[in-house]
PDB file of C-alpha atoms in Angstrom:
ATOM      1  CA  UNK A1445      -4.295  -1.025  -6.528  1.00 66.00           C
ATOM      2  CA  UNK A1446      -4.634  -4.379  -5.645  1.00 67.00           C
ATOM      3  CA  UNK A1447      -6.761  -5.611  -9.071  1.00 68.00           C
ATOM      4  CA  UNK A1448      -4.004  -3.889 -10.831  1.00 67.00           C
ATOM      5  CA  UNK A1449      -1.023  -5.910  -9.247  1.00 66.00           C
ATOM      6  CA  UNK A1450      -2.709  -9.425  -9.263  1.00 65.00           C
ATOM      7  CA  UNK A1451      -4.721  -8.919 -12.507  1.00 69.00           C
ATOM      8  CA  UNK A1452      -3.239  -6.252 -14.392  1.00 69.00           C
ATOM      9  CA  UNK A1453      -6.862  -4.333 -14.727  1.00 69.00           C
ATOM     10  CA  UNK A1454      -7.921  -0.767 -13.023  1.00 76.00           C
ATOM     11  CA  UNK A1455     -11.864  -0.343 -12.893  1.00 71.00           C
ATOM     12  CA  UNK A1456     -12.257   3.712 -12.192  1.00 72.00           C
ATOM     13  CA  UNK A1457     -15.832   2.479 -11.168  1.00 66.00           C
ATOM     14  CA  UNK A1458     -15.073  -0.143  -8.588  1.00 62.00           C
ATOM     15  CA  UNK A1459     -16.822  -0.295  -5.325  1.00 58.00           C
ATOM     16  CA  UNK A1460     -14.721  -0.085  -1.840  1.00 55.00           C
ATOM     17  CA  UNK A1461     -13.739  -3.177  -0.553  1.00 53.00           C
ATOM     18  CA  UNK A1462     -15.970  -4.256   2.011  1.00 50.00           C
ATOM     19  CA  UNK A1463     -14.373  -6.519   4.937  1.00 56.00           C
ATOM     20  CA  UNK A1464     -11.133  -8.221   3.935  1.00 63.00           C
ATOM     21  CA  UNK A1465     -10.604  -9.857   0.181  1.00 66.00           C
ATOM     22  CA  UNK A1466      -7.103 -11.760  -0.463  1.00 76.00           C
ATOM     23  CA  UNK A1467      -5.940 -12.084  -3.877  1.00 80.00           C
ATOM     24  CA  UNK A1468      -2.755 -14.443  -5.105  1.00 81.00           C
ATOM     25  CA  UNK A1469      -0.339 -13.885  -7.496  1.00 81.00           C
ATOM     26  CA  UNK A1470       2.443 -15.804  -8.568  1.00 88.00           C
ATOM     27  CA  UNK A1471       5.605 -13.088  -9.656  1.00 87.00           C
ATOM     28  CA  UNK A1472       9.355 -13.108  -9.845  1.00 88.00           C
ATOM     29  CA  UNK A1473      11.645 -11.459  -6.937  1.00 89.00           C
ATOM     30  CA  UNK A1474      15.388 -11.838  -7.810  1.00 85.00           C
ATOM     31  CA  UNK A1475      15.730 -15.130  -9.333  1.00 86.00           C
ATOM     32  CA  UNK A1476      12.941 -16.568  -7.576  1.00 86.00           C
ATOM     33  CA  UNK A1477       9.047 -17.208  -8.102  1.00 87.00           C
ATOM     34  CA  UNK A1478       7.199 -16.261  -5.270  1.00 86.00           C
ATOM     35  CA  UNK A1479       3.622 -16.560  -4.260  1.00 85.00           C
ATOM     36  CA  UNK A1480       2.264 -13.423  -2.845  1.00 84.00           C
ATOM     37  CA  UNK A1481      -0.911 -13.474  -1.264  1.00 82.00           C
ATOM     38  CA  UNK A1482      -2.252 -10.081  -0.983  1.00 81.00           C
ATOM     39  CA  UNK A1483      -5.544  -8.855   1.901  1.00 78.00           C
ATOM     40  CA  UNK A1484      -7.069  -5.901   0.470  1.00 75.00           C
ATOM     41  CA  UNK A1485      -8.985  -4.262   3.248  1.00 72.00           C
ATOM     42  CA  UNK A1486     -10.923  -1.776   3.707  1.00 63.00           C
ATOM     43  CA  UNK A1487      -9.563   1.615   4.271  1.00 57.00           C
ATOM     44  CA  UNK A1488     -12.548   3.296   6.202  1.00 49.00           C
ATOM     45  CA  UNK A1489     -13.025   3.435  10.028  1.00 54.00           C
ATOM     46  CA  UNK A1490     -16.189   1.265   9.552  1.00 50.00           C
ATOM     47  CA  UNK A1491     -14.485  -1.312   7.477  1.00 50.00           C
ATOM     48  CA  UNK A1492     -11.951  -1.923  10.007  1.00 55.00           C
ATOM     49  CA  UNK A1493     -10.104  -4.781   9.479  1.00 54.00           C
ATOM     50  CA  UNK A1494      -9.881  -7.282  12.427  1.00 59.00           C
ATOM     51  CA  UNK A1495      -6.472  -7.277  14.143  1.00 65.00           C
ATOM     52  CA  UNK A1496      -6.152 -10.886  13.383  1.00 71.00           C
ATOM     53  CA  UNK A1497      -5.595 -10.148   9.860  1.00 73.00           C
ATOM     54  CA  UNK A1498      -2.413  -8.933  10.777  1.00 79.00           C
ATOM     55  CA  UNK A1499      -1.215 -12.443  12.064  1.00 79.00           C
ATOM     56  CA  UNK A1500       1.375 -14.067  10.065  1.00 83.00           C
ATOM     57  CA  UNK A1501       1.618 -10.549   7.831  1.00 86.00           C
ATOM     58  CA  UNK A1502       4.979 -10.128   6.670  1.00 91.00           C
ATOM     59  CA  UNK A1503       4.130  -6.739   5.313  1.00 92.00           C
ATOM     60  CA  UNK A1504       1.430  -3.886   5.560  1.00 92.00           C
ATOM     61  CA  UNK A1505       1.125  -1.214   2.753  1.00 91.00           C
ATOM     62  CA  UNK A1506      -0.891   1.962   3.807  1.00 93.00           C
ATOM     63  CA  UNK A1507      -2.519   3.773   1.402  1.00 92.00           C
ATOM     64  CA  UNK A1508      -3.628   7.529   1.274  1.00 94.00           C
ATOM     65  CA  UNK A1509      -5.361   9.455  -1.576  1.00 92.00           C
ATOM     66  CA  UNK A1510      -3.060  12.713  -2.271  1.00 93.00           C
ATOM     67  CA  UNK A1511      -5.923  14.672  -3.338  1.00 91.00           C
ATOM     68  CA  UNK A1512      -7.062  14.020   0.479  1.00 92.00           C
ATOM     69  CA  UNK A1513      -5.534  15.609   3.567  1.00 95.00           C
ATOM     70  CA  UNK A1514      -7.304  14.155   5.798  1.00 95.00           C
ATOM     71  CA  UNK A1515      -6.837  10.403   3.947  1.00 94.00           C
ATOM     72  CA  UNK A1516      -2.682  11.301   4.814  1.00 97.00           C
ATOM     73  CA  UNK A1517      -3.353  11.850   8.478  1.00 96.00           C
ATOM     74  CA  UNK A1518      -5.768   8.831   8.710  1.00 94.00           C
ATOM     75  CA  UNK A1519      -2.584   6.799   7.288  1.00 94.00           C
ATOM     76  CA  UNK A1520      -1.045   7.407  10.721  1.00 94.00           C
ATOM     77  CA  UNK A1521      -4.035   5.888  12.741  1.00 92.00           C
ATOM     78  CA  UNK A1522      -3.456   2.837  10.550  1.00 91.00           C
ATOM     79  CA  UNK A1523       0.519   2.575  10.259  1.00 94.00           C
ATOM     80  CA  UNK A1524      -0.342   2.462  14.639  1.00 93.00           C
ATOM     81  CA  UNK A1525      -3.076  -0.076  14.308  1.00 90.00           C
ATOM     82  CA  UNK A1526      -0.567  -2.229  12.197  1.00 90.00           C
ATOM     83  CA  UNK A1527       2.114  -1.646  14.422  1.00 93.00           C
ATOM     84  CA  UNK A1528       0.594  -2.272  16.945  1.00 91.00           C
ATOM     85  CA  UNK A1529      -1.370  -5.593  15.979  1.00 90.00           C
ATOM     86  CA  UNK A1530       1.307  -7.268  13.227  1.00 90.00           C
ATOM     87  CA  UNK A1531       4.563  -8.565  14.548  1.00 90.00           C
ATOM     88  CA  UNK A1532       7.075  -6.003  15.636  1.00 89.00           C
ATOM     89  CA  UNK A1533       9.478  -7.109  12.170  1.00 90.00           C
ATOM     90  CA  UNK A1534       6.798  -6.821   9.957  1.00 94.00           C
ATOM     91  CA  UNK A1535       7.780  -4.370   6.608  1.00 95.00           C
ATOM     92  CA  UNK A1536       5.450  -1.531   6.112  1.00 96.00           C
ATOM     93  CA  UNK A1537       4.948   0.799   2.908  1.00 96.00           C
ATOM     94  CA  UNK A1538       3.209   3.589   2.866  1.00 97.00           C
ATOM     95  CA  UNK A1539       1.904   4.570  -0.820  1.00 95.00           C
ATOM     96  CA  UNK A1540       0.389   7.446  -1.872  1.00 94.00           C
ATOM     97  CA  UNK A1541      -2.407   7.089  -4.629  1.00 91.00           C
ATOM     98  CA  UNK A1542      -4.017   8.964  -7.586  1.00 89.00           C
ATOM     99  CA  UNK A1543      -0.898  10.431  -8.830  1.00 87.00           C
ATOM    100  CA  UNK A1544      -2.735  10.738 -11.872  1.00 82.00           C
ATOM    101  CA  UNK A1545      -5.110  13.698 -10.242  1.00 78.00           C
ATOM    102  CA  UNK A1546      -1.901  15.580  -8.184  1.00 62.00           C
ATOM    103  CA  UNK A1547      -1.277  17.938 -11.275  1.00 61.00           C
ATOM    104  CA  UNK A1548      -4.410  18.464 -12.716  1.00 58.00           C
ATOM    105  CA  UNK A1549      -6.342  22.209 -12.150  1.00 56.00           C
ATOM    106  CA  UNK A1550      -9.434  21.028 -11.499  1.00 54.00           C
ATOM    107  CA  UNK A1551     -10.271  22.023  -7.795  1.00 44.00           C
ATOM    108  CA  UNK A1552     -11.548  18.504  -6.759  1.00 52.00           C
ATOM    109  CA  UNK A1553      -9.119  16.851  -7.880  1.00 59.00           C
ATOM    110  CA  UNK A1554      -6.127  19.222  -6.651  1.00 81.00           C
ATOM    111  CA  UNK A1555      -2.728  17.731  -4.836  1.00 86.00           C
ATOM    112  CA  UNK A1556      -3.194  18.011  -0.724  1.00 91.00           C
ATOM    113  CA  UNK A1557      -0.227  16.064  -0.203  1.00 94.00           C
ATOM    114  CA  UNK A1558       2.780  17.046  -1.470  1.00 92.00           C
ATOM    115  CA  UNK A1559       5.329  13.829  -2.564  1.00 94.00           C
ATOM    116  CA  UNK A1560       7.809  15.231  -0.006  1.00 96.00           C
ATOM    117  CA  UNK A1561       5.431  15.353   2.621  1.00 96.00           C
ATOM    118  CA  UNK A1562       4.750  11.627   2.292  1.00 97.00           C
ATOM    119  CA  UNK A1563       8.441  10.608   1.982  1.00 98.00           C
ATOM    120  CA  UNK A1564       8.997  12.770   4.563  1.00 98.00           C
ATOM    121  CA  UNK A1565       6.938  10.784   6.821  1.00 98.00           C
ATOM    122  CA  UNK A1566       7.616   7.783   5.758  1.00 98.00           C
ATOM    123  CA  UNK A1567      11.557   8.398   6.278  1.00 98.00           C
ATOM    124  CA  UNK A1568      10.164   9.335  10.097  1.00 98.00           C
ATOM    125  CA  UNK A1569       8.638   6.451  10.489  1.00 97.00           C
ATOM    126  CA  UNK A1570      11.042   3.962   9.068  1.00 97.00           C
ATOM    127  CA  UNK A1571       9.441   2.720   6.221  1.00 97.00           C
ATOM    128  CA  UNK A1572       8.999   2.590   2.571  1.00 97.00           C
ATOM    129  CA  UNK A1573       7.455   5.050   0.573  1.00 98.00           C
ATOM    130  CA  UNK A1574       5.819   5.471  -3.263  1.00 96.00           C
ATOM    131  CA  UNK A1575       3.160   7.607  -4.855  1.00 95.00           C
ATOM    132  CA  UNK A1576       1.334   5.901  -7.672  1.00 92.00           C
ATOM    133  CA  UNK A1577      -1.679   5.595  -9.462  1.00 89.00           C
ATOM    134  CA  UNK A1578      -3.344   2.689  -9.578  1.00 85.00           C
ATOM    135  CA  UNK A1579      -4.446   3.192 -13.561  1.00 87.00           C
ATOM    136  CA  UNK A1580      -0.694   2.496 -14.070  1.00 83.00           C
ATOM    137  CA  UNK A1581       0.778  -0.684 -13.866  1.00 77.00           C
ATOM    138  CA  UNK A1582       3.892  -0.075 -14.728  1.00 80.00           C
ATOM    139  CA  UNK A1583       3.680   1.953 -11.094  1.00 89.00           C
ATOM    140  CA  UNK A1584       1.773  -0.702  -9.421  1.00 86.00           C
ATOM    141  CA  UNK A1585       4.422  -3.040  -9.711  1.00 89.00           C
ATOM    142  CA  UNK A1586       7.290  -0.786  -9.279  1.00 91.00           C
ATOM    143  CA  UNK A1587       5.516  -0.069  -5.655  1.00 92.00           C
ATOM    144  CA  UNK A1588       4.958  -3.835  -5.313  1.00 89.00           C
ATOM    145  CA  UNK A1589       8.481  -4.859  -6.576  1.00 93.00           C
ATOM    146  CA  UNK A1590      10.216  -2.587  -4.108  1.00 95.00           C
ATOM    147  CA  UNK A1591       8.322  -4.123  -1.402  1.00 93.00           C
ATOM    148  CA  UNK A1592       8.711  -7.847  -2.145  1.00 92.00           C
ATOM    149  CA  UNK A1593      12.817  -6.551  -2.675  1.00 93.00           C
ATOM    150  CA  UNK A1594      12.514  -5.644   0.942  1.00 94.00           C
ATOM    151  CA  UNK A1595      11.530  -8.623   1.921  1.00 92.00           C
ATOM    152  CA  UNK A1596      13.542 -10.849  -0.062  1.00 90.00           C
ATOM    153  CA  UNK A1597      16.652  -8.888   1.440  1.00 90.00           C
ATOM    154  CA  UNK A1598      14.886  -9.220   5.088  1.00 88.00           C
ATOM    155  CA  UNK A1599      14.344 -13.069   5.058  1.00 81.00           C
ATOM    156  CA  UNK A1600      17.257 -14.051   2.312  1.00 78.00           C
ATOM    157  CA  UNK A1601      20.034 -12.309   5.206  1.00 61.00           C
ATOM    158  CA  UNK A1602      18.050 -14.116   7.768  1.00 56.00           C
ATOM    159  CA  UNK A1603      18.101 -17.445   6.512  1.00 51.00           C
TER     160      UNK A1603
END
C-alpha cells in the first residue's frame, strides 16, 4: 500500500516490512503541496513497532486483509496500541486490503470481512474507514486523499 502511494508501483511478490521504513512524497491537499512522510511498519506481533514511532504522528492507518478474520480482530490490538502510544488528537484510518480477492470463488482467497463489518467498526470507533487494494492506485490514493483531507480540515480550523 505504501509503494503504491509514494511510488505508484504494487509488487504482488514483495517481502513484509521488517522494522519500520518511512517513505516521502510530495502531493497536493486542497490548494496546497504537502510533504507526507509515511512509516510503513510491520503488521505482525513480532515486528512490533516501537511506541516511539508514534511520537509526533499526526495520523495512524490500520490495515487488515479481508480475506483474514483474524487480521480484522488483530486491527483492534493495534488501533489500542496507537491509541494508546500516539497523542490523544492523532487521526486514525482503518483500511481494509485485497479488495481485489473479496469476490473471487476461490476458497483461499474468499471475503471474511464483510465491507460493513469494517465500516461498522470503524464508525464505533470514531474513525475513518476504506477497503482497497493495493494493485489499484486509483484506490490507494482515494484512501490516502481522504486522510490527508482530514487532516487538512483538523489543522487548517485549528490554525
Amino acid at each position: 500500500m505504501v509503494s503504491q502511494f509514494t511510488q505508484g508501483q504494487f509488487d504482488e511478490n514483495v517481502k513484509r516490512t521488517l522494522g519500520v521504513k518511512p517513505t516521502l512524497k510530495m502531493t497536493q491537499v486542497g490548494s496546497s503541496t504537502v510533504k507526507v512522510a509515511v512509516w510503513d511498519t510491520a503488521g505482525q506481533e513480532r515486528y512490533r513497532a516501537p511506541v516511539n514511532y508514534y511520537y509526533d504522528a499526526v495520523a495512524v492507518v490500520v490495515v487488515y486483509d479481508i480475506t483474514s478474520r483474524k487480521s480484522f480482530e488483530d486491527a483492534s490490538k493495534w488501533l489500542e496500541e496507537a491509541r494508546g502510544n500516539a497523542d490523544p488528537g492523532v487521526v486514525i484510518m482503518l483500511v481494509g486490503n485485497k479488495s481485489d480477492l473479496g469476490n473471487l470463488r476461490v476458497v483461499e482467497t474468499k471475503r471474511a470481512v464483510r465491507t460493513e463489518e469494517g465500516a461498522l467498526f470503524a464508525r464505533k470507533e470514531k474513525i475513518l474507514f476504506a477497503e482497497i487494494s493495493a494493485k489499484y492506485t486509483s484506490q490507494v490514493e482515494g484512501a490516502f486523499q481522504t486522510l490527508l483531507n482530514s487532516l487538512h480540515k483538523k489543522y487548517a480550523v485549528a490554525s
